[in-house]
Short mmCIF file of N, CA, C and O in Angstrom, two decimals:
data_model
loop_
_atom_site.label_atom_id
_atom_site.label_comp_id
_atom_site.label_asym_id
_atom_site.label_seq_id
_atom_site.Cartn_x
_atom_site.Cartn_y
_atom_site.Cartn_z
N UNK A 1 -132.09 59.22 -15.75
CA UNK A 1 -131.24 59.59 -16.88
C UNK A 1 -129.81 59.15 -16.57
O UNK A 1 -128.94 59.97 -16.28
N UNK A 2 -129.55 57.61 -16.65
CA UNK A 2 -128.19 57.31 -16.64
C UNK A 2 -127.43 57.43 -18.02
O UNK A 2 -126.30 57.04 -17.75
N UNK A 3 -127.47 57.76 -19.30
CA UNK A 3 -126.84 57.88 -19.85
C UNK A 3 -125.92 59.10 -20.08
O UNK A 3 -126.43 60.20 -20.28
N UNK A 4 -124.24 58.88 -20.04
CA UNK A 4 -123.87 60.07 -19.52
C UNK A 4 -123.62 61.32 -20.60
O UNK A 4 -123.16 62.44 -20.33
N UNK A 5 -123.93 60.94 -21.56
CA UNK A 5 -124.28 62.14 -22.42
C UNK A 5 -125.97 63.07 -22.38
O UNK A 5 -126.17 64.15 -22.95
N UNK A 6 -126.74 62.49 -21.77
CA UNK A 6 -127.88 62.56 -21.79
C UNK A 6 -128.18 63.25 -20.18
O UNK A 6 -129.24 63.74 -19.80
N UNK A 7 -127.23 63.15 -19.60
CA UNK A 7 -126.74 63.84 -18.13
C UNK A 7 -125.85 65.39 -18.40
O UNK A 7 -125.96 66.47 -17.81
N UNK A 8 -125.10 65.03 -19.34
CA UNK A 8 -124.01 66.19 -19.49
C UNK A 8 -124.91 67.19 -20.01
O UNK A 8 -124.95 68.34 -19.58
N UNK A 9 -125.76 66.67 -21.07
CA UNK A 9 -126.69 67.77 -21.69
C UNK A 9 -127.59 68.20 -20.68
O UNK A 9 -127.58 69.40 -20.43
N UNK A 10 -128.26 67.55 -20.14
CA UNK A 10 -129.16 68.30 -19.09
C UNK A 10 -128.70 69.10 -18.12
O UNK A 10 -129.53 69.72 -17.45
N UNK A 11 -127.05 69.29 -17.79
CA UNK A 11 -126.49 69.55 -16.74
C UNK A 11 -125.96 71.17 -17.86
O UNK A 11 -126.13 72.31 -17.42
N UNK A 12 -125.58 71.01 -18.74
CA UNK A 12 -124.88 72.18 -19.79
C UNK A 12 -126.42 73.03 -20.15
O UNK A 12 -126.70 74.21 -19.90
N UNK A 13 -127.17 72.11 -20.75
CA UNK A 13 -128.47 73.55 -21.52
C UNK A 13 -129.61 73.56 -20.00
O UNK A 13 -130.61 74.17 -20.37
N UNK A 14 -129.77 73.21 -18.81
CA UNK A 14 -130.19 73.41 -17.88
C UNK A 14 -131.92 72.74 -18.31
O UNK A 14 -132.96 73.29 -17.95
N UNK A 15 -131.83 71.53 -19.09
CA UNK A 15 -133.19 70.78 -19.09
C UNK A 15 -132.75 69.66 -20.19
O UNK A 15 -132.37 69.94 -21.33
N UNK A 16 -132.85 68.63 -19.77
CA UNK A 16 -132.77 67.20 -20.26
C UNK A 16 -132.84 67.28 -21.91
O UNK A 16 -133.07 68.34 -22.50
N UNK A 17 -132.63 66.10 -22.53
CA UNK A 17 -132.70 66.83 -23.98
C UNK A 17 -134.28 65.91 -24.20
O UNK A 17 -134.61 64.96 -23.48
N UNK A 18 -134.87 66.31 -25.02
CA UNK A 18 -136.29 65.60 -25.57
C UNK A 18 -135.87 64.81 -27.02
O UNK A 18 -136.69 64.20 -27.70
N UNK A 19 -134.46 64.95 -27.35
CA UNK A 19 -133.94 64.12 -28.60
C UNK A 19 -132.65 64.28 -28.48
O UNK A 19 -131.98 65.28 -28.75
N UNK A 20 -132.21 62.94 -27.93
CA UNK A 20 -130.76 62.82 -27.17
C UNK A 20 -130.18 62.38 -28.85
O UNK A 20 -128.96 62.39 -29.03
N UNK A 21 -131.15 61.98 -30.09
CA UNK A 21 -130.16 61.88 -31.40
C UNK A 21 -130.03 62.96 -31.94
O UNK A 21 -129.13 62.97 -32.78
N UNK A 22 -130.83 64.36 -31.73
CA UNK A 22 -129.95 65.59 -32.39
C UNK A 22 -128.98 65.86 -31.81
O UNK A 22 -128.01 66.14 -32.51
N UNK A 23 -128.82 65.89 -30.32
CA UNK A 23 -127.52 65.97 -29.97
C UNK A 23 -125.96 65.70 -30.54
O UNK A 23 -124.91 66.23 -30.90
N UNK A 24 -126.83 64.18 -30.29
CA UNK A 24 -125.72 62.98 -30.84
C UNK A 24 -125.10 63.56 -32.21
O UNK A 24 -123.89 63.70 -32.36
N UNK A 25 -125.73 63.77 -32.85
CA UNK A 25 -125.80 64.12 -34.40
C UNK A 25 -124.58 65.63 -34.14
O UNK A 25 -123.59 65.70 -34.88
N UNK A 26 -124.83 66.88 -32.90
CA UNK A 26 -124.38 67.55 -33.37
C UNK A 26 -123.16 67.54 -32.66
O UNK A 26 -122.55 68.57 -32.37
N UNK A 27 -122.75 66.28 -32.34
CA UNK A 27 -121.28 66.14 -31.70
C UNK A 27 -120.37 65.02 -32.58
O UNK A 27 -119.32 64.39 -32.45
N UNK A 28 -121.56 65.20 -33.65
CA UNK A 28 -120.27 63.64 -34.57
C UNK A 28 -119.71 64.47 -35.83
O UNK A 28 -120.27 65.25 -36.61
N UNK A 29 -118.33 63.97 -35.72
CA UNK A 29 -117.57 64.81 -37.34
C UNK A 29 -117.63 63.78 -38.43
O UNK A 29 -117.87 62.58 -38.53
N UNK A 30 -117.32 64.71 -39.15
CA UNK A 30 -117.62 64.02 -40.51
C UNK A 30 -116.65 62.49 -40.80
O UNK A 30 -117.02 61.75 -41.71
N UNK A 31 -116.00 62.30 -40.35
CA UNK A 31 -114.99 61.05 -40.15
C UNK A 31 -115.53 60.27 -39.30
O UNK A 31 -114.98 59.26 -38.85
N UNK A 32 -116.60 60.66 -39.01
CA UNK A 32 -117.04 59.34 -37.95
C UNK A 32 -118.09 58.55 -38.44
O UNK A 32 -118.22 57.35 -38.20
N UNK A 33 -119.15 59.53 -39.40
CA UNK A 33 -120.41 58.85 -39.84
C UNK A 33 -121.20 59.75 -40.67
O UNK A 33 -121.26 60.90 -40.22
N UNK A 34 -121.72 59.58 -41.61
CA UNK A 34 -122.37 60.68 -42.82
C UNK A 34 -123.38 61.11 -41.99
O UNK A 34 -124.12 61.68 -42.79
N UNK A 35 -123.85 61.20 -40.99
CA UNK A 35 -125.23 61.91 -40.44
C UNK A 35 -124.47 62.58 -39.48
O UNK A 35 -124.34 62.11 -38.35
N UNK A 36 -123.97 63.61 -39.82
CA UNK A 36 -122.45 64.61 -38.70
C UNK A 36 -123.40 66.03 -38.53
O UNK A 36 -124.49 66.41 -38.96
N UNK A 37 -122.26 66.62 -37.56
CA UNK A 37 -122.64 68.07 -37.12
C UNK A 37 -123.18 68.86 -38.53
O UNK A 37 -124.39 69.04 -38.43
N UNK A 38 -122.76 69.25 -39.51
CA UNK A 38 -122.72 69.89 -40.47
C UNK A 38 -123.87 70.63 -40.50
O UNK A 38 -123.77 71.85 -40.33
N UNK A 39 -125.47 69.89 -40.77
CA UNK A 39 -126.49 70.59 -41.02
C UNK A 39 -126.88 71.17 -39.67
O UNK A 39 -127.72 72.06 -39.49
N UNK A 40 -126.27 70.65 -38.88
CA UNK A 40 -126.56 71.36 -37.59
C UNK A 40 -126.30 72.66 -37.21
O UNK A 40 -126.94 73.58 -36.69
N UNK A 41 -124.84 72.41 -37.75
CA UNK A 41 -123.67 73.96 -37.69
C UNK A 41 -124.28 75.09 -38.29
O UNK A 41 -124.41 76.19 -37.75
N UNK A 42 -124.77 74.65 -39.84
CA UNK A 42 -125.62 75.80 -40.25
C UNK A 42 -126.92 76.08 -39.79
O UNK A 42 -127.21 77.02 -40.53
N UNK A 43 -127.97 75.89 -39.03
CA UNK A 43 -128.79 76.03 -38.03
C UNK A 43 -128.32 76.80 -37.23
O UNK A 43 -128.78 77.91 -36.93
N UNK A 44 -126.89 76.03 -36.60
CA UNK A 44 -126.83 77.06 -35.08
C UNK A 44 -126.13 78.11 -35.14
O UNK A 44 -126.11 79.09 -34.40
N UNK A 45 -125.50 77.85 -36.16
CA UNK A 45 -124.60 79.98 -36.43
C UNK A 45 -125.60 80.84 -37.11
O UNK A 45 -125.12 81.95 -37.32
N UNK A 46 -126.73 80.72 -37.50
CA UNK A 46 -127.61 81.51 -37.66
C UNK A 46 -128.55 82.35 -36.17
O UNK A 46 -128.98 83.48 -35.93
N UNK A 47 -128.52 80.85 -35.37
CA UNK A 47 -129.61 80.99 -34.39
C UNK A 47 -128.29 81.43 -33.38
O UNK A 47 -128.65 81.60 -32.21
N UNK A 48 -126.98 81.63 -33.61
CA UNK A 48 -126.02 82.66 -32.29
C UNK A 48 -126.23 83.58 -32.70
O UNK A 48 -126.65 84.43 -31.91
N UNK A 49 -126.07 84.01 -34.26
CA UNK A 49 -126.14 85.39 -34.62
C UNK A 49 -127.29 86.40 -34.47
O UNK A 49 -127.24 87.61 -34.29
N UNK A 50 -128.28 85.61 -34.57
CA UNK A 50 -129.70 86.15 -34.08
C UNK A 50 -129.63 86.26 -32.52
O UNK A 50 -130.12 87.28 -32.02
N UNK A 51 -129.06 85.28 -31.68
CA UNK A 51 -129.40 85.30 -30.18
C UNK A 51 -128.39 86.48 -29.75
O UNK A 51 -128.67 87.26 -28.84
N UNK A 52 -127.24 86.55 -30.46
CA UNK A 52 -126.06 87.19 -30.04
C UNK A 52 -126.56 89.19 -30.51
O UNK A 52 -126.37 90.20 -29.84
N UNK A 53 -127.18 89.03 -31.79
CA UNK A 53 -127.46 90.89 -32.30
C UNK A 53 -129.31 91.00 -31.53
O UNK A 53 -130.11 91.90 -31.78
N UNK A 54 -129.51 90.05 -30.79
CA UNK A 54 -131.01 90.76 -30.17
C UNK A 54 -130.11 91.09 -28.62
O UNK A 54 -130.56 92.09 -28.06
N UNK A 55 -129.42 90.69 -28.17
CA UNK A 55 -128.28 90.92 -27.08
C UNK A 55 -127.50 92.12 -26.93
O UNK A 55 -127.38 92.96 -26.04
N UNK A 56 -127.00 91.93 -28.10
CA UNK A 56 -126.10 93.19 -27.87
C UNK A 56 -127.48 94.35 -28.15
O UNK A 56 -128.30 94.63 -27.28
N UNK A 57 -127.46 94.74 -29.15
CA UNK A 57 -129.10 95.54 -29.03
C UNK A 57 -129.69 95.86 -27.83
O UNK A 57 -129.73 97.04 -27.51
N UNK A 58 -130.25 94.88 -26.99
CA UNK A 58 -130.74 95.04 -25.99
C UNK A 58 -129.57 95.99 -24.89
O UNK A 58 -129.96 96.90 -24.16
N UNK A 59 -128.08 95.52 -24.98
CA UNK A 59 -127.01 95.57 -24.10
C UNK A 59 -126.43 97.11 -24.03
O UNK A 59 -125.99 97.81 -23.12
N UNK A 60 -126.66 97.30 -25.48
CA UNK A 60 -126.04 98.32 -25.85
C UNK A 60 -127.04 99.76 -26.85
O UNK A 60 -126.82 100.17 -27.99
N UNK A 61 -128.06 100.16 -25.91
CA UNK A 61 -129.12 100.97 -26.87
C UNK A 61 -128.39 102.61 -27.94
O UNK A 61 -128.79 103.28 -28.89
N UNK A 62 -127.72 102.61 -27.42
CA UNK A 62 -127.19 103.76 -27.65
C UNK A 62 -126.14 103.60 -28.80
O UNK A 62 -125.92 104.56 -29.54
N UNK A 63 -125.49 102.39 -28.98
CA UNK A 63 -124.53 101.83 -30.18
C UNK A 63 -124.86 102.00 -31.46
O UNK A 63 -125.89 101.37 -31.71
N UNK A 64 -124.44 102.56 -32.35
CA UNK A 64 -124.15 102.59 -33.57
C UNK A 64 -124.29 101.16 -34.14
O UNK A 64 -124.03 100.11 -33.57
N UNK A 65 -124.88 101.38 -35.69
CA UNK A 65 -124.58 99.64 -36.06
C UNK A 65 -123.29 99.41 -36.25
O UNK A 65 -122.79 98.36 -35.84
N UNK A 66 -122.67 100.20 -36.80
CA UNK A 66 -121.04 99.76 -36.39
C UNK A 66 -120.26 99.15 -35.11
O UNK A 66 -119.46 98.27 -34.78
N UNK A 67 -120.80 99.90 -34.77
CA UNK A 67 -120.22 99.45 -33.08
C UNK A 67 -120.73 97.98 -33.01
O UNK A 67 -120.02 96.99 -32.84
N UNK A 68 -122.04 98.01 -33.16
CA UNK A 68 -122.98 96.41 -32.94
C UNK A 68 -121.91 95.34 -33.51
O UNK A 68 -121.35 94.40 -32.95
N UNK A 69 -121.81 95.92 -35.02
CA UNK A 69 -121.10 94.40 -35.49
C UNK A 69 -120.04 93.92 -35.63
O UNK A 69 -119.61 92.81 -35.93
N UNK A 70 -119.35 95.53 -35.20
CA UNK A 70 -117.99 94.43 -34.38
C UNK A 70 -117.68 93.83 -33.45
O UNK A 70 -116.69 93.12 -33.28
N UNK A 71 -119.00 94.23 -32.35
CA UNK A 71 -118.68 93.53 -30.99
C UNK A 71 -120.04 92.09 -31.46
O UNK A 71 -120.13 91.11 -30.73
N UNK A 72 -120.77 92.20 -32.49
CA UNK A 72 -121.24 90.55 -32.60
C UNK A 72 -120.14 89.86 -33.33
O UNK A 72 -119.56 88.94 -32.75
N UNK A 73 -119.78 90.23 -34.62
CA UNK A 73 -118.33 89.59 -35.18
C UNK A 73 -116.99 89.14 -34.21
O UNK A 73 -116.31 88.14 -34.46
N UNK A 74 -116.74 90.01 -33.15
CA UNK A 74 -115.93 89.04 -32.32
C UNK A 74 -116.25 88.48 -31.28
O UNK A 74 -115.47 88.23 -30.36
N UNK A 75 -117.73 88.15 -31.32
CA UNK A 75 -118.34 87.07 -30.21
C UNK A 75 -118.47 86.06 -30.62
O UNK A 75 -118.32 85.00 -30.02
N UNK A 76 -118.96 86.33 -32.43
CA UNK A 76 -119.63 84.87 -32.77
C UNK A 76 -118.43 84.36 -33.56
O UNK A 76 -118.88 83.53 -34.35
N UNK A 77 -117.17 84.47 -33.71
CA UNK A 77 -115.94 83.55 -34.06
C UNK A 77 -115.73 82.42 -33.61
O UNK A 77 -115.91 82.03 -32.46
N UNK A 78 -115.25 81.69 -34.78
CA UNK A 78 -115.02 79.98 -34.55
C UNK A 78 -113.82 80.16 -33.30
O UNK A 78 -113.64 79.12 -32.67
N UNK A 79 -112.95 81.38 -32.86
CA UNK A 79 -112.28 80.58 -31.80
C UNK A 79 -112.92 80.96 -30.13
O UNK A 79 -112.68 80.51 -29.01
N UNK A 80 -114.01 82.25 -30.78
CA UNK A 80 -114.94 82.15 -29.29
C UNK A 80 -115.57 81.11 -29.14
O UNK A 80 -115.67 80.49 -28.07
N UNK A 81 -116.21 80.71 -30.47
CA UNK A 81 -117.20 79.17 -30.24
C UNK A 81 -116.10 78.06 -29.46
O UNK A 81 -116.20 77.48 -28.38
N UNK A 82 -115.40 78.05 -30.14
CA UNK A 82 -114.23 76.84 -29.88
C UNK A 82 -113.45 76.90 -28.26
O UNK A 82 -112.57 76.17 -27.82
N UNK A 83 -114.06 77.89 -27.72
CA UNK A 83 -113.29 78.36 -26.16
C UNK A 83 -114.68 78.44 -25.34
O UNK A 83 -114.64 78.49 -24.11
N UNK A 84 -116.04 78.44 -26.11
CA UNK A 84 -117.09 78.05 -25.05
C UNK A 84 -117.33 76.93 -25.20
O UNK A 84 -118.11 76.65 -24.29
N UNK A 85 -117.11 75.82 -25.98
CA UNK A 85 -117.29 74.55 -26.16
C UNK A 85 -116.35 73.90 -25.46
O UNK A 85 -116.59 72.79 -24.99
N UNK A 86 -115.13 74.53 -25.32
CA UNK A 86 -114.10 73.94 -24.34
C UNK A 86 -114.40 73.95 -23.05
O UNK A 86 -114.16 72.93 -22.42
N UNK A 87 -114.84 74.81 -22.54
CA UNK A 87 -115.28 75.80 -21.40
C UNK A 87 -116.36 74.57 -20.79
O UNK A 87 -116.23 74.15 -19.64
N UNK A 88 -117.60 73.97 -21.89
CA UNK A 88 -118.90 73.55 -21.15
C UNK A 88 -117.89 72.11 -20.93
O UNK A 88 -118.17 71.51 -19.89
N UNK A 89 -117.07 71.65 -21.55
CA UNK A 89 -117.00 70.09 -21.92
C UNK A 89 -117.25 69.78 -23.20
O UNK A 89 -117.41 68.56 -23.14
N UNK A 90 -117.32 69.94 -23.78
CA UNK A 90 -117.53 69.64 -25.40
C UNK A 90 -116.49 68.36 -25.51
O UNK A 90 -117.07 67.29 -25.36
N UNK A 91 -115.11 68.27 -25.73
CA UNK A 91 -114.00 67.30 -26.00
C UNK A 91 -114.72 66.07 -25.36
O UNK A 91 -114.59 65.04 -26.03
N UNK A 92 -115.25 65.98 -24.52
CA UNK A 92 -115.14 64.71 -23.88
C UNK A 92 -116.66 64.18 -24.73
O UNK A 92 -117.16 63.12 -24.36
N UNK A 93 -116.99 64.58 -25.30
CA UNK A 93 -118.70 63.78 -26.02
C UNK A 93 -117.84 63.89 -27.64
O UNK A 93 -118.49 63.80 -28.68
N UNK A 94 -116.97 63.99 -27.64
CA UNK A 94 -116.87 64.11 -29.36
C UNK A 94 -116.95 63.19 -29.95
O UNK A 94 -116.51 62.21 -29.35
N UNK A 95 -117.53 62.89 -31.41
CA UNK A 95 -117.56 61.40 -31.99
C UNK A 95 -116.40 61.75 -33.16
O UNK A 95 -116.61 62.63 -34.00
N UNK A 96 -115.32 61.08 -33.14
CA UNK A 96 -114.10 61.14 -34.20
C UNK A 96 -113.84 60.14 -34.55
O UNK A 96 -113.99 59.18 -33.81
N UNK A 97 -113.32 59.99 -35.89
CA UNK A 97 -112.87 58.78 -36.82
C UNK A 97 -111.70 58.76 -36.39
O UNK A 97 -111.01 59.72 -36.06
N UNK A 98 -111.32 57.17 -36.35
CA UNK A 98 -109.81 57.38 -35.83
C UNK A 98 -108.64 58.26 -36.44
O UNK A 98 -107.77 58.64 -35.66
N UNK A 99 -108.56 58.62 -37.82
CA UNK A 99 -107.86 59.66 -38.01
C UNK A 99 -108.08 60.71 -37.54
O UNK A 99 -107.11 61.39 -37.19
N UNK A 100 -109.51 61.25 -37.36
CA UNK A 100 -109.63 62.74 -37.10
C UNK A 100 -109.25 63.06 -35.60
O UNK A 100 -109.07 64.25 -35.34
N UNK A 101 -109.11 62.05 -34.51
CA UNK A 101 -108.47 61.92 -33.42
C UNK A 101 -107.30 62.07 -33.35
O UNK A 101 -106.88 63.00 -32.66
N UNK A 102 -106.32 61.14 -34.08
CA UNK A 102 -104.98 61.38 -34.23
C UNK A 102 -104.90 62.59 -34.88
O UNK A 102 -104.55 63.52 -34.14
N UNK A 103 -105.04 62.79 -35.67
CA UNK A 103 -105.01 64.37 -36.01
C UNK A 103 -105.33 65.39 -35.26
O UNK A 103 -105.15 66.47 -35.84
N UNK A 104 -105.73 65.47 -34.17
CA UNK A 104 -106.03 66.57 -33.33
C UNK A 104 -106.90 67.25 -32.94
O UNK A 104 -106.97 68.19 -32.15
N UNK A 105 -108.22 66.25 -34.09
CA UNK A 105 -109.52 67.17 -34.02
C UNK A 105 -110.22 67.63 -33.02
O UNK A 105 -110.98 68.60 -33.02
N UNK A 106 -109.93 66.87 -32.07
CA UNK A 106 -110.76 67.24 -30.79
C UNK A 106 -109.94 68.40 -29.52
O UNK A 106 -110.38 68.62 -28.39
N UNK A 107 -108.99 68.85 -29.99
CA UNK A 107 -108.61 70.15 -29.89
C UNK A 107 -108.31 71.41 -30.84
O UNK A 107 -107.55 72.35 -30.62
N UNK A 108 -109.16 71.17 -32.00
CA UNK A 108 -109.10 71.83 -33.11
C UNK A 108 -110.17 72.98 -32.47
O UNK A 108 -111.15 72.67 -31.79
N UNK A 109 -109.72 74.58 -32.87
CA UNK A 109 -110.82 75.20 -32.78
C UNK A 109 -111.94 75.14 -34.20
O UNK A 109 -113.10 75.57 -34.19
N UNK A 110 -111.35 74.61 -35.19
CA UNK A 110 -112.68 74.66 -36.54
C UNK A 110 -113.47 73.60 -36.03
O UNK A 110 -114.68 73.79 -36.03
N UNK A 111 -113.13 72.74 -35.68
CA UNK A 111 -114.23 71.27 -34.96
C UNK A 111 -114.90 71.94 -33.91
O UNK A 111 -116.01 72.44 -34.10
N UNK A 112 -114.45 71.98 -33.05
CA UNK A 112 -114.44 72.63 -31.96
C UNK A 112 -115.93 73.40 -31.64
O UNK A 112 -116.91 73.13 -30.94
N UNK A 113 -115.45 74.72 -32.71
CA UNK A 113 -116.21 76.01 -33.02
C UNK A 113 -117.44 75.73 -33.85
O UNK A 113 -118.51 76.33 -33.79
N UNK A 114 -117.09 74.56 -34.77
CA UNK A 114 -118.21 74.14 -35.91
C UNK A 114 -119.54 73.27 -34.88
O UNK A 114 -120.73 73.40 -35.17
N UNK A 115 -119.02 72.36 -33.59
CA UNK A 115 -119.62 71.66 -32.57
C UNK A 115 -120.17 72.50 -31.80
O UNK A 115 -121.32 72.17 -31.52
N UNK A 116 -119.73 73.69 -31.22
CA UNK A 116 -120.43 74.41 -30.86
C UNK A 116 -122.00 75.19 -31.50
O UNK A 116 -123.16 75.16 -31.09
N UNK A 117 -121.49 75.68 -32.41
CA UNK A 117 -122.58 75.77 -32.74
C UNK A 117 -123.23 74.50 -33.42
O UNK A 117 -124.25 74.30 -32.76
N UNK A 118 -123.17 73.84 -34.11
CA UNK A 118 -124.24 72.56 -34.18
C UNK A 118 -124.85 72.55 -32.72
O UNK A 118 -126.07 72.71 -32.63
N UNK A 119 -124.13 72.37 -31.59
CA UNK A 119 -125.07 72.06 -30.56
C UNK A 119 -126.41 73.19 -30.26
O UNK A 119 -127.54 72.92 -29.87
N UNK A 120 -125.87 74.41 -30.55
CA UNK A 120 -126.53 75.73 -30.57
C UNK A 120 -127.94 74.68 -31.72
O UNK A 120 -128.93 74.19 -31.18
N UNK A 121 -127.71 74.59 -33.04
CA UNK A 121 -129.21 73.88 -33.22
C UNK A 121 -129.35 72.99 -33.13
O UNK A 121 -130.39 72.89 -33.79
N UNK A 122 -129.16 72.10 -32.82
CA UNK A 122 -129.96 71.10 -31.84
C UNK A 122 -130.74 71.61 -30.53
O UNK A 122 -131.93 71.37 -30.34
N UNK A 123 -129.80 72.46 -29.53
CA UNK A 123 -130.59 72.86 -28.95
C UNK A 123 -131.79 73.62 -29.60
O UNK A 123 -132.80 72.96 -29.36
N UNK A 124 -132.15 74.92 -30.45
CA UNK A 124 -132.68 75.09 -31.25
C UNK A 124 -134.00 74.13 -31.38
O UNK A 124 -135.02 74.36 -30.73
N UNK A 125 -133.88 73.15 -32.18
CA UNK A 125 -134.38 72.24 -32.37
C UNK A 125 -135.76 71.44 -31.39
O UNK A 125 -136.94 71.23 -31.68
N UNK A 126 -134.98 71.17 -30.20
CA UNK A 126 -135.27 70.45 -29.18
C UNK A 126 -136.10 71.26 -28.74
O UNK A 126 -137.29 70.92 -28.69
N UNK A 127 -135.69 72.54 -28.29
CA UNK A 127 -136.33 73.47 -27.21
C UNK A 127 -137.23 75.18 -28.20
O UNK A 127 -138.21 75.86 -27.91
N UNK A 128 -136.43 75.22 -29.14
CA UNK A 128 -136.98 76.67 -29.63
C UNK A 128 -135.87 77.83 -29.62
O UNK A 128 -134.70 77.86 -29.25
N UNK A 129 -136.67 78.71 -30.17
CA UNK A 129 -135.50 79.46 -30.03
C UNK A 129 -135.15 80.17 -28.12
O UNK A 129 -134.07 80.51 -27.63
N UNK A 130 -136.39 80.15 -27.57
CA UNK A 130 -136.35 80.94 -26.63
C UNK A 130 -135.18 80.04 -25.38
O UNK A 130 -134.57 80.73 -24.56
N UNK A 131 -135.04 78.86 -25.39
CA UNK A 131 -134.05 77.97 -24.73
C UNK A 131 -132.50 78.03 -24.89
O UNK A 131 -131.63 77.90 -24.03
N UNK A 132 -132.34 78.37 -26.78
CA UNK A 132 -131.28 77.85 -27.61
C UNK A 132 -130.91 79.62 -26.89
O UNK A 132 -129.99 79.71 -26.07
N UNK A 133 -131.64 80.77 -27.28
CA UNK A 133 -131.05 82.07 -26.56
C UNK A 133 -130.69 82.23 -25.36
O UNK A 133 -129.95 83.19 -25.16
N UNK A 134 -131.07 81.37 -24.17
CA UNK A 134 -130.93 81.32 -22.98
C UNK A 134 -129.47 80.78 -22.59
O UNK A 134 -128.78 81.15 -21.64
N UNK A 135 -129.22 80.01 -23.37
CA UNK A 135 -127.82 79.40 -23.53
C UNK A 135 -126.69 79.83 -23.80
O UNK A 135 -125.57 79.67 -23.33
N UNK A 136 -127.21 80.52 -24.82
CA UNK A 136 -126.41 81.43 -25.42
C UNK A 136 -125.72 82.55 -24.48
O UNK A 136 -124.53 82.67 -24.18
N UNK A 137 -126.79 83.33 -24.11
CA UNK A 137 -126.65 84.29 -23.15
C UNK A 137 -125.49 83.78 -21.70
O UNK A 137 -124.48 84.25 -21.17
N UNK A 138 -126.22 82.75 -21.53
CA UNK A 138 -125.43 81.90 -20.37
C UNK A 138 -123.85 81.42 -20.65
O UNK A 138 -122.84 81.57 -19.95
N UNK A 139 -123.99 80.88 -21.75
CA UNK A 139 -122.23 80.54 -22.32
C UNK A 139 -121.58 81.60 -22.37
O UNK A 139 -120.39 81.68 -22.08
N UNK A 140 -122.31 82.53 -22.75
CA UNK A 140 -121.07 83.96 -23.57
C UNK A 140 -121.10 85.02 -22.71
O UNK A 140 -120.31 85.96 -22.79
N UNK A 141 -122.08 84.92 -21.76
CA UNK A 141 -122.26 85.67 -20.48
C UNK A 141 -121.01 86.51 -20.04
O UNK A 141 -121.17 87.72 -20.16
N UNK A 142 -119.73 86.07 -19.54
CA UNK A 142 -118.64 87.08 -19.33
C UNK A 142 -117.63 87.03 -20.26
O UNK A 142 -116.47 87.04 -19.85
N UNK A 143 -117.92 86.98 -21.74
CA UNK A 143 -117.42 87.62 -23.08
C UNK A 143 -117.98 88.81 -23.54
O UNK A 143 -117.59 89.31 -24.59
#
C-alpha cells in the first residue's frame, strides 16, 4: 500500500480501506468536483449520532434523556467534528478548488466538520457500522 492516502487511512480507521474512492469522495469539496463529500456528510452525521447516543447510553446508565442530549449535542458539533478531523490529519488529504483554498477552506471548521463526518460514512460504507463506531469511540475518546 504505497499510496499515501491509502496509508493515512489505514493508519487513522486501523484497517486499509476496501474502496480507497469513497474515501476519496469524502475528502473532496464541492469546488473541486461534482462527486464531493456532501452525500457522504449526510450518511456520516447520522451514523455519529447513532455511534455517539448508543455511547453515551452505555457511559452514562443512570442519565436522564436530558442530560443524554446535551452531552450528544456538544459532541456531535461541526467544531468538535472540525477539531477531530484536525486532530487525525484531515487538512493534508483535502481536495480544494483553487478558490476554496485561497479562501481558507482547509482550515474552515464547516469543511472541516462537514469532512469529518463524510469520512465517518465512508467509513460506514466500507466497513459497517460496527468499524465506523469503533472510530468513533476512538476519535472522541477523551471528549
Amino acid at each position: 500500500m504505497s499510496d499515501p492516502l491509502a496509508v493515512w487511512l489505514g493508519e487513522t480507521f486501523h484497517h486499509p480501506p476496501a474502496d480507497l474512492a469513497g474515501f476519496a469522495r469524502a475528502l473532496t469539496h464541492g469546488s473541486q468536483a461534482a462527486d464531493n463529500y456532501e452525500r457522504l456528510e449526510f450518511l456520516g452525521d447520522r451514523v455519529l449520532g447513532l455511534a455517539m447516543a448508543e455511547w453515551l447510553y452505555e457511559l452514562f446508565p443512570d442519565e436522564p434523556e436530558g442530560g443524554l442530549s446535551k452531552r450528544l449535542n456538544a459532541l456531535v458539533t461541526g467544531h468538535v467534528c472540525a477539531d477531530v478531523a484536525r486532530h487525525i490529519g484531515v487538512q493534508a488529504h483535502l481536495r480544494l478548488g483553487k478558490q476554496a483554498r485561497d479562501d481558507g477552506a482547509s482550515d474552515s471548521d464547516n469543511v472541516l466538520g462537514d469532512v469529518m463526518e463524510a469520512l465517518i460514512g465512508a467509513r460506514y460504507l466500507d466497513g459497517g457500522y460496527g468499524p465506523a463506531r469503533d472510530f468513533v469511540r476512538s476519535a472522541w475518546g477523551d471528549r
